[in-house]
CSV table of C-alpha atoms in Angstrom, one decimal:
chain,number,residue,atom,x,y,z
U,1,LYS,CA,83.5,4.2,-73.3
U,2,ASN,CA,79.9,2.9,-73.9
U,3,LYS,CA,81.2,-0.6,-74.2
U,4,LYS,CA,83.2,-0.3,-71.0
U,5,LYS,CA,80.1,1.1,-69.3
U,6,GLU,CA,77.9,-1.8,-70.4
U,7,THR,CA,80.4,-4.3,-69.1
U,8,VAL,CA,81.0,-2.7,-65.7
U,9,VAL,CA,77.4,-2.0,-65.0
U,10,PHE,CA,76.3,-5.4,-65.9
U,11,SER,CA,79.0,-7.0,-63.8
U,12,ILE,CA,78.2,-4.9,-60.7
U,13,HIS,CA,74.5,-5.7,-61.1
U,14,GLU,CA,75.1,-9.4,-61.6
U,15,ILE,CA,77.4,-9.6,-58.6
U,16,LEU,CA,75.3,-7.5,-56.2
U,17,SER,CA,72.2,-9.5,-57.1
U,18,GLY,CA,73.6,-12.3,-55.0
U,19,ASP,CA,72.5,-10.6,-51.8
U,20,HIS,CA,70.6,-7.3,-52.6
U,21,ARG,CA,69.3,-7.0,-49.1
U,22,LEU,CA,72.8,-6.7,-47.7
U,23,ILE,CA,73.7,-3.9,-50.2
U,24,LEU,CA,70.4,-2.1,-49.5
U,25,ASN,CA,71.0,-2.1,-45.7
U,26,LYS,CA,74.7,-1.1,-46.1
U,27,VAL,CA,73.7,1.8,-48.4
U,28,TYR,CA,71.1,3.0,-45.9
U,29,GLU,CA,73.5,2.6,-42.9
U,30,ASN,CA,76.0,4.8,-44.7
U,31,LYS,CA,73.3,7.5,-45.5
U,32,LEU,CA,73.6,7.2,-49.2
U,33,ILE,CA,69.8,7.0,-49.4
U,34,THR,CA,67.0,8.5,-47.3
U,35,HIS,CA,64.8,6.6,-44.9
U,36,ARG,CA,61.9,7.0,-47.3
U,37,GLU,CA,63.9,5.8,-50.2
U,38,TYR,CA,65.1,2.8,-48.1
U,39,ASN,CA,61.5,1.9,-47.2
U,40,ASN,CA,60.3,2.3,-50.8
U,41,LEU,CA,63.2,0.1,-52.1
U,42,LYS,CA,62.6,-2.5,-49.4
U,43,SER,CA,58.9,-2.7,-50.2
U,44,ILE,CA,59.3,-3.4,-53.9
U,45,SER,CA,57.2,-6.6,-54.6
U,46,ASN,CA,57.0,-9.1,-57.5
U,47,ALA,CA,60.6,-8.3,-58.6
U,48,ASN,CA,63.7,-10.4,-58.9
U,49,ALA,CA,67.0,-9.6,-57.2
U,50,GLU,CA,68.5,-7.9,-60.2
U,51,THR,CA,65.5,-5.5,-60.4
U,52,HIS,CA,66.0,-4.6,-56.8
U,53,VAL,CA,69.7,-3.8,-57.5
U,54,ASN,CA,68.8,-1.8,-60.6
U,55,GLU,CA,66.4,0.3,-58.6
U,56,LEU,CA,69.0,0.9,-55.9
U,57,MET,CA,71.7,1.8,-58.4
U,58,ASP,CA,69.4,4.2,-60.2
U,59,LYS,CA,68.7,6.0,-57.0
U,60,ILE,CA,72.3,6.4,-56.2
U,61,MET,CA,73.4,7.4,-59.7
U,62,ASN,CA,70.7,10.1,-59.8
U,63,LYS,CA,72.3,11.7,-56.8
U,64,GLY,CA,75.4,12.7,-58.7
U,65,GLU,CA,79.1,12.0,-58.8
U,66,ASP,CA,79.8,12.4,-55.1
U,67,LYS,CA,77.2,9.8,-54.1
U,68,CYS,CA,78.5,7.5,-56.8
U,69,LYS,CA,82.1,7.8,-55.4
U,70,ASP,CA,80.8,7.1,-51.9
U,71,PHE,CA,78.9,4.1,-53.1
U,72,LEU,CA,82.0,2.7,-54.9
U,73,ASN,CA,84.1,3.4,-51.8
U,74,LEU,CA,81.6,1.4,-49.7
U,75,LEU,CA,81.9,-1.5,-52.1
U,76,GLN,CA,85.7,-1.5,-51.9
U,77,THR,CA,86.1,-1.0,-48.1
U,78,ASP,CA,83.3,-2.5,-46.2
U,79,GLY,CA,84.3,-5.8,-44.7
U,80,ALA,CA,81.0,-7.6,-45.0
U,81,ILE,CA,80.6,-6.6,-48.6
U,82,LYS,CA,84.1,-7.7,-49.5
U,83,GLU,CA,83.5,-11.0,-47.9
U,84,THR,CA,80.1,-11.6,-49.4
U,85,PHE,CA,81.1,-10.4,-52.9
U,86,PRO,CA,84.7,-11.4,-53.5
U,87,LEU,CA,84.3,-10.9,-57.3
U,88,LEU,CA,84.1,-7.1,-56.8
U,89,ALA,CA,87.9,-7.1,-56.2
U,90,ARG,CA,88.4,-8.1,-59.9
U,91,LEU,CA,86.6,-5.1,-61.2
U,92,GLN,CA,88.1,-1.7,-61.9
U,93,LEU,CA,85.4,0.5,-60.4
U,94,SER,CA,85.0,4.1,-61.6
U,95,CYS,CA,82.2,6.6,-61.5
U,96,THR,CA,82.8,7.6,-65.1
U,97,PRO,CA,81.3,4.6,-66.8
U,98,LEU,CA,78.5,4.4,-64.3
U,99,LEU,CA,77.5,8.1,-64.8
U,100,SER,CA,78.1,8.3,-68.5
U,101,GLU,CA,74.9,7.9,-70.4
U,102,PRO,CA,74.2,7.9,-74.1
U,103,VAL,CA,73.5,11.4,-75.3
U,104,GLN,CA,69.7,12.0,-75.4
U,105,ASP,CA,68.0,14.8,-77.3
U,106,VAL,CA,67.2,17.8,-75.2
U,107,TYR,CA,64.8,20.6,-76.2
U,108,GLN,CA,66.8,23.7,-77.0
U,109,ILE,CA,66.1,26.5,-74.5
U,110,ASN,CA,67.9,29.6,-75.7
U,111,SER,CA,65.3,32.4,-75.8
U,112,ARG,CA,65.1,35.2,-73.2
U,113,PRO,CA,62.7,35.1,-71.6
U,114,VAL,CA,62.5,31.3,-71.9
U,115,GLY,CA,58.8,31.6,-72.7
U,116,LEU,CA,55.4,32.4,-71.1
U,117,CYS,CA,54.0,30.9,-67.9
U,118,VAL,CA,50.2,31.4,-67.6
U,119,ILE,CA,48.7,30.8,-64.1
U,120,ILE,CA,44.9,30.7,-63.8
U,121,ASN,CA,44.1,31.0,-60.1
U,122,ASN,CA,40.4,30.5,-59.3
U,123,LYS,CA,39.8,31.3,-55.7
U,124,ASN,CA,36.4,33.0,-55.4
U,125,PHE,CA,33.5,31.1,-56.9
U,126,LYS,CA,30.1,32.6,-57.9
U,127,ASP,CA,28.4,30.5,-55.2
U,128,GLY,CA,30.4,32.3,-52.5
U,129,SER,CA,32.8,29.5,-51.8
U,130,GLN,CA,36.6,29.9,-51.7
U,131,ARG,CA,39.6,27.7,-52.4
U,132,ARG,CA,41.6,28.6,-49.4
U,133,GLY,CA,45.4,28.3,-49.8
U,134,THR,CA,45.4,28.7,-53.6
U,135,ASP,CA,47.0,32.1,-53.5
U,136,LYS,CA,50.1,30.6,-51.9
U,137,ASP,CA,50.2,28.0,-54.7
U,138,ALA,CA,50.0,30.8,-57.3
U,139,ARG,CA,52.8,32.8,-55.6
U,140,ASN,CA,55.0,29.8,-55.3
U,141,LEU,CA,54.5,28.8,-59.0
U,142,ALA,CA,55.1,32.4,-60.1
U,143,GLU,CA,58.3,32.6,-58.1
U,144,VAL,CA,59.7,29.3,-59.4
U,145,PHE,CA,59.0,29.9,-63.0
U,146,GLN,CA,60.3,33.5,-62.9
U,147,CYS,CA,63.6,32.1,-61.5
U,148,LEU,CA,63.6,29.6,-64.5
U,149,GLY,CA,63.4,32.5,-66.9
U,150,PHE,CA,59.7,32.6,-67.8
U,151,ARG,CA,57.5,35.6,-68.1
U,152,VAL,CA,54.6,35.0,-65.8
U,153,LEU,CA,51.0,36.0,-66.6
U,154,MET,CA,48.6,35.8,-63.6
U,155,CYS,CA,44.9,35.5,-64.3
U,156,GLU,CA,42.5,35.4,-61.3
U,157,ASP,CA,38.9,34.2,-60.8
U,158,LEU,CA,38.0,33.4,-64.4
U,159,ASN,CA,34.7,31.8,-65.3
U,160,LYS,CA,34.7,29.0,-67.9
U,161,ASP,CA,34.3,31.3,-70.9
U,162,GLN,CA,37.0,33.7,-69.6
U,163,MET,CA,39.4,30.8,-69.2
U,164,ASP,CA,38.7,29.6,-72.7
U,165,GLN,CA,39.1,33.1,-74.1
U,166,ALA,CA,42.3,33.8,-72.2
U,167,LEU,CA,43.9,30.5,-73.3
U,168,THR,CA,42.9,31.0,-76.9
U,169,PHE,CA,44.5,34.5,-76.8
U,170,VAL,CA,47.6,33.1,-75.3
U,171,ALA,CA,47.9,30.4,-77.8
U,172,SER,CA,47.7,32.9,-80.7
U,173,LEU,CA,48.9,36.0,-78.9
U,174,ALA,CA,46.1,37.7,-80.8
U,175,ASP,CA,44.8,40.1,-78.2
U,176,MET,CA,46.2,40.1,-74.7
U,177,SER,CA,45.3,43.7,-73.8
U,178,HIS,CA,42.9,42.4,-71.1
U,179,PHE,CA,45.8,40.7,-69.3
U,180,VAL,CA,48.9,42.8,-69.8
U,181,ASP,CA,49.9,46.4,-70.6
U,182,PRO,CA,49.3,46.9,-74.4
U,183,GLN,CA,52.7,48.5,-74.6
U,184,GLN,CA,54.4,45.3,-73.5
U,185,ALA,CA,54.6,42.9,-76.5
U,186,LEU,CA,54.3,39.2,-75.7
U,187,GLU,CA,56.2,36.6,-77.5
U,188,HIS,CA,56.3,32.8,-77.2
U,189,GLY,CA,59.8,31.6,-76.4
U,190,ASP,CA,61.3,28.1,-76.5
U,191,ALA,CA,58.8,26.6,-74.0
U,192,PHE,CA,55.3,27.2,-72.6
U,193,ILE,CA,53.9,26.6,-69.1
U,194,CYS,CA,50.2,26.7,-68.2
U,195,SER,CA,49.0,26.1,-64.6
U,196,ILE,CA,45.4,25.9,-63.7
U,197,LEU,CA,44.4,26.1,-60.0
U,198,SER,CA,40.7,25.4,-59.6
U,199,HIS,CA,38.0,22.9,-58.7
U,200,GLY,CA,37.5,20.1,-61.1
U,201,LYS,CA,35.8,16.9,-62.2
U,202,ARG,CA,36.9,14.0,-64.2
U,203,GLY,CA,38.8,15.3,-67.2
U,204,VAL,CA,37.9,19.0,-66.7
U,205,ALA,CA,38.8,22.1,-64.8
U,206,LEU,CA,36.0,24.4,-63.6
U,207,GLY,CA,35.6,28.1,-64.0
U,208,THR,CA,34.4,30.3,-61.1
U,209,ASP,CA,30.8,29.8,-62.5
U,210,ARG,CA,31.5,26.0,-62.0
U,211,ASN,CA,31.1,25.3,-65.7
U,212,PRO,CA,33.6,22.8,-67.0
U,213,LEU,CA,36.4,23.4,-69.5
U,214,PRO,CA,37.8,20.0,-70.7
U,215,ILE,CA,41.6,19.6,-70.2
U,216,LYS,CA,41.7,18.0,-73.6
U,217,GLU,CA,40.3,21.3,-75.1
U,218,ILE,CA,42.9,23.3,-73.2
U,219,THR,CA,45.8,21.3,-74.6
U,220,ARG,CA,44.5,21.3,-78.1
U,221,LYS,CA,44.6,25.1,-78.3
U,222,PHE,CA,48.4,24.8,-78.3
U,223,ARG,CA,48.8,21.9,-80.7
U,224,GLY,CA,51.5,22.1,-83.3
U,225,CYS,CA,50.5,23.3,-86.7
U,226,ASP,CA,52.2,25.2,-89.6
U,227,GLN,CA,51.0,28.6,-88.2
U,228,SER,CA,52.0,28.0,-84.6
U,229,VAL,CA,55.3,29.3,-83.2
U,230,LEU,CA,55.0,26.6,-80.5
U,231,THR,CA,55.2,23.7,-83.0
U,232,GLY,CA,58.0,21.4,-81.9
U,233,LYS,CA,58.4,23.2,-78.6
U,234,PRO,CA,57.5,21.8,-75.2
U,235,LYS,CA,54.2,22.7,-73.7
U,236,VAL,CA,53.6,21.8,-70.0
U,237,PHE,CA,50.2,21.9,-68.3
U,238,LEU,CA,50.1,21.7,-64.5
U,239,ILE,CA,46.5,21.1,-63.2
U,240,GLN,CA,45.6,21.4,-59.5
U,241,ALA,CA,42.0,20.2,-59.6
U,242,CYS,CA,40.1,17.1,-58.5
U,243,GLN,CA,39.3,14.4,-61.0
U,244,GLY,CA,36.6,12.8,-58.8
U,245,SER,CA,35.5,12.6,-55.2
U,246,ASN,CA,37.2,9.4,-54.0
U,247,ILE,CA,39.9,9.9,-51.3
U,248,GLN,CA,43.1,8.0,-52.1
U,249,ARG,CA,43.8,5.2,-49.8
U,250,GLY,CA,46.3,6.1,-47.0
U,251,VAL,CA,45.6,9.9,-47.2
U,252,GLN,CA,45.0,11.5,-43.8
U,253,MET,CA,42.6,14.4,-44.3
U,254,ASN,CA,42.5,16.2,-40.9
U,255,ASP,CA,41.9,19.8,-41.7
U,256,MET,CA,42.6,19.4,-45.5
U,257,GLU,CA,40.2,20.4,-48.2
U,258,ILE,CA,39.6,18.9,-51.6
U,259,ASP,CA,39.3,20.5,-55.0
U,260,ASP,CA,36.3,18.5,-56.3
U,261,ASP,CA,32.9,19.4,-57.6
U,262,THR,CA,30.8,16.5,-57.4
U,263,SER,CA,34.1,12.4,-68.5
U,264,PRO,CA,37.7,10.0,-68.9
U,265,LEU,CA,40.9,11.8,-68.7
U,266,THR,CA,42.8,11.5,-72.0
U,267,ILE,CA,46.4,12.1,-73.0
U,268,PRO,CA,46.7,14.6,-75.9
U,269,GLU,CA,47.7,13.1,-79.2
U,270,GLU,CA,49.7,16.1,-80.1
U,271,ALA,CA,53.4,15.9,-79.7
U,272,ASP,CA,55.6,17.9,-77.3
U,273,VAL,CA,52.9,18.1,-74.6
U,274,LEU,CA,53.1,17.2,-70.9
U,275,VAL,CA,50.0,17.2,-68.6
U,276,ALA,CA,50.6,16.7,-64.8
U,277,ILE,CA,47.4,16.6,-62.8
U,278,ALA,CA,47.3,16.7,-59.0
U,279,THR,CA,45.5,13.4,-58.7
U,280,VAL,CA,44.6,10.3,-60.7
U,281,GLU,CA,41.1,10.1,-62.2
U,282,ASP,CA,38.1,9.6,-60.0
U,283,HIS,CA,40.0,10.9,-57.0
U,284,ALA,CA,40.2,14.1,-55.0
U,285,ALA,CA,43.1,16.6,-55.0
U,286,ILE,CA,44.1,17.6,-51.5
U,287,ARG,CA,44.7,21.2,-50.5
U,288,ASP,CA,45.8,22.7,-47.2
U,289,PRO,CA,43.8,25.9,-46.5
U,290,PHE,CA,47.0,27.7,-45.3
U,291,ASP,CA,50.0,26.1,-47.0
U,292,GLY,CA,48.4,25.3,-50.4
U,293,SER,CA,47.9,22.1,-52.3
U,294,TRP,CA,50.1,19.0,-51.7
U,295,PHE,CA,50.8,18.7,-55.4
U,296,VAL,CA,52.0,22.3,-56.0
U,297,GLN,CA,53.9,22.4,-52.7
U,298,SER,CA,55.9,19.3,-53.8
U,299,LEU,CA,56.3,20.4,-57.4
U,300,CYS,CA,57.8,23.8,-56.4
U,301,GLU,CA,60.1,22.2,-53.9
U,302,GLN,CA,61.4,19.6,-56.4
U,303,LEU,CA,61.8,22.2,-59.2
U,304,LYS,CA,63.8,24.5,-56.9
U,305,GLU,CA,66.1,21.6,-55.8
U,306,ARG,CA,66.5,19.7,-59.1
U,307,CYS,CA,66.4,22.3,-61.9
U,308,PRO,CA,69.8,23.7,-60.8
U,309,ARG,CA,71.2,20.1,-61.0
U,310,GLY,CA,70.2,19.9,-64.7
U,311,GLU,CA,67.4,17.3,-64.1
U,312,ASP,CA,64.7,17.1,-66.7
U,313,ILE,CA,61.0,17.8,-66.0
U,314,VAL,CA,59.8,14.2,-66.4
U,315,SER,CA,62.4,13.0,-63.9
U,316,ILE,CA,61.5,15.8,-61.5
U,317,LEU,CA,57.8,14.8,-61.7
U,318,HIS,CA,58.8,11.2,-60.8
U,319,TYR,CA,60.0,12.7,-57.4
U,320,VAL,CA,56.7,14.5,-57.0
U,321,ASN,CA,54.9,11.3,-57.6
U,322,ASP,CA,57.0,9.6,-55.0
U,323,ASP,CA,56.4,12.4,-52.6
U,324,VAL,CA,52.6,13.1,-53.1
U,325,GLN,CA,49.8,10.5,-53.1
U,326,MET,CA,49.3,10.4,-56.1
U,327,PRO,CA,49.5,12.8,-59.1
U,328,GLU,CA,49.1,11.6,-62.7
U,329,VAL,CA,51.6,12.5,-65.4
U,330,ARG,CA,51.0,11.9,-69.1
U,331,PHE,CA,53.1,13.2,-71.9
U,332,THR,CA,54.0,13.2,-75.6
U,333,LEU,CA,57.4,14.9,-75.2
U,334,ARG,CA,59.9,13.7,-77.8
U,335,LYS,CA,63.0,15.0,-75.9
U,336,LYS,CA,64.1,15.9,-72.4
U,337,LEU,CA,63.0,19.2,-71.1
U,338,VAL,CA,65.7,20.8,-68.9
U,339,LEU,CA,65.0,24.2,-67.4
U,340,PRO,CA,68.1,25.7,-65.7
U,341,PRO,CA,67.6,28.7,-63.5
U,342,GLN,CA,68.4,32.0,-65.2
U,343,ARG,CA,71.0,34.5,-63.9
U,344,THR,CA,69.6,37.9,-63.0
């Protein structure tokens, strides 16, 4: 099957590269891709024809078997395509070899609950300022990760030392009586999620006292070691905070707010960690005072839509990157992290 797949995919790519613009236009006309996807694919620069075809094919294959069938049907029935690419008639086109991929390692998610999701929501700061809209972000994240089987712990308005203490406790589960009912035992499952909603500077998130807690220190609390039950398990950190004061080119601010507080961002060296930050370094993270931050809005929408399809977290964050200008994702995950919704 793998050999068949390689032959068919290569042949289709080679043939369609003869006029990739025709294929792109036909695919868009038949509503196999969205207007945004069409514009993104059309605007790819510094790439040869085969790269354009590869990107288009990847978009379609990621939409599942039905879209794949529609695409193959288009290749076989459209008059202009048949006339332009007569060699297609010699191929036996099937979705099976196109959709079949080599088996990749996936993190095993079997525990119930799946694991802990800690949300630190800093809204009210000691100087009297507020991060309006952050409560909606916190609620949306809690809803999504509860549906994905996580036990959610919500921590609100923590200063730097309280953030540090809370995360240290969570990492070791040493003493969480300040945050949950002492009668309710906490256990780490097969995955861990930490989301911090706050102001920030380059490489740090701020407590409500505006003192900085480096993101690097946060992730290191959960690094794998012989004593940690999280060793070898995926640990995801979602940070809604500015990394500077620059506004990304093309962003229309209007009534938006930024999560800055006018240090380089580093990827953790430890394995099995993913850090997704709302913006690239030196830039501001945009937040709507009513609807919440752009990053968290998009993230929650994409998780709701794509987790039920079995898509992995890195692939989902690619869609967030495409939708929001412009988060930054860095990871040392060794396998795919797939989080299917849990039945209630």
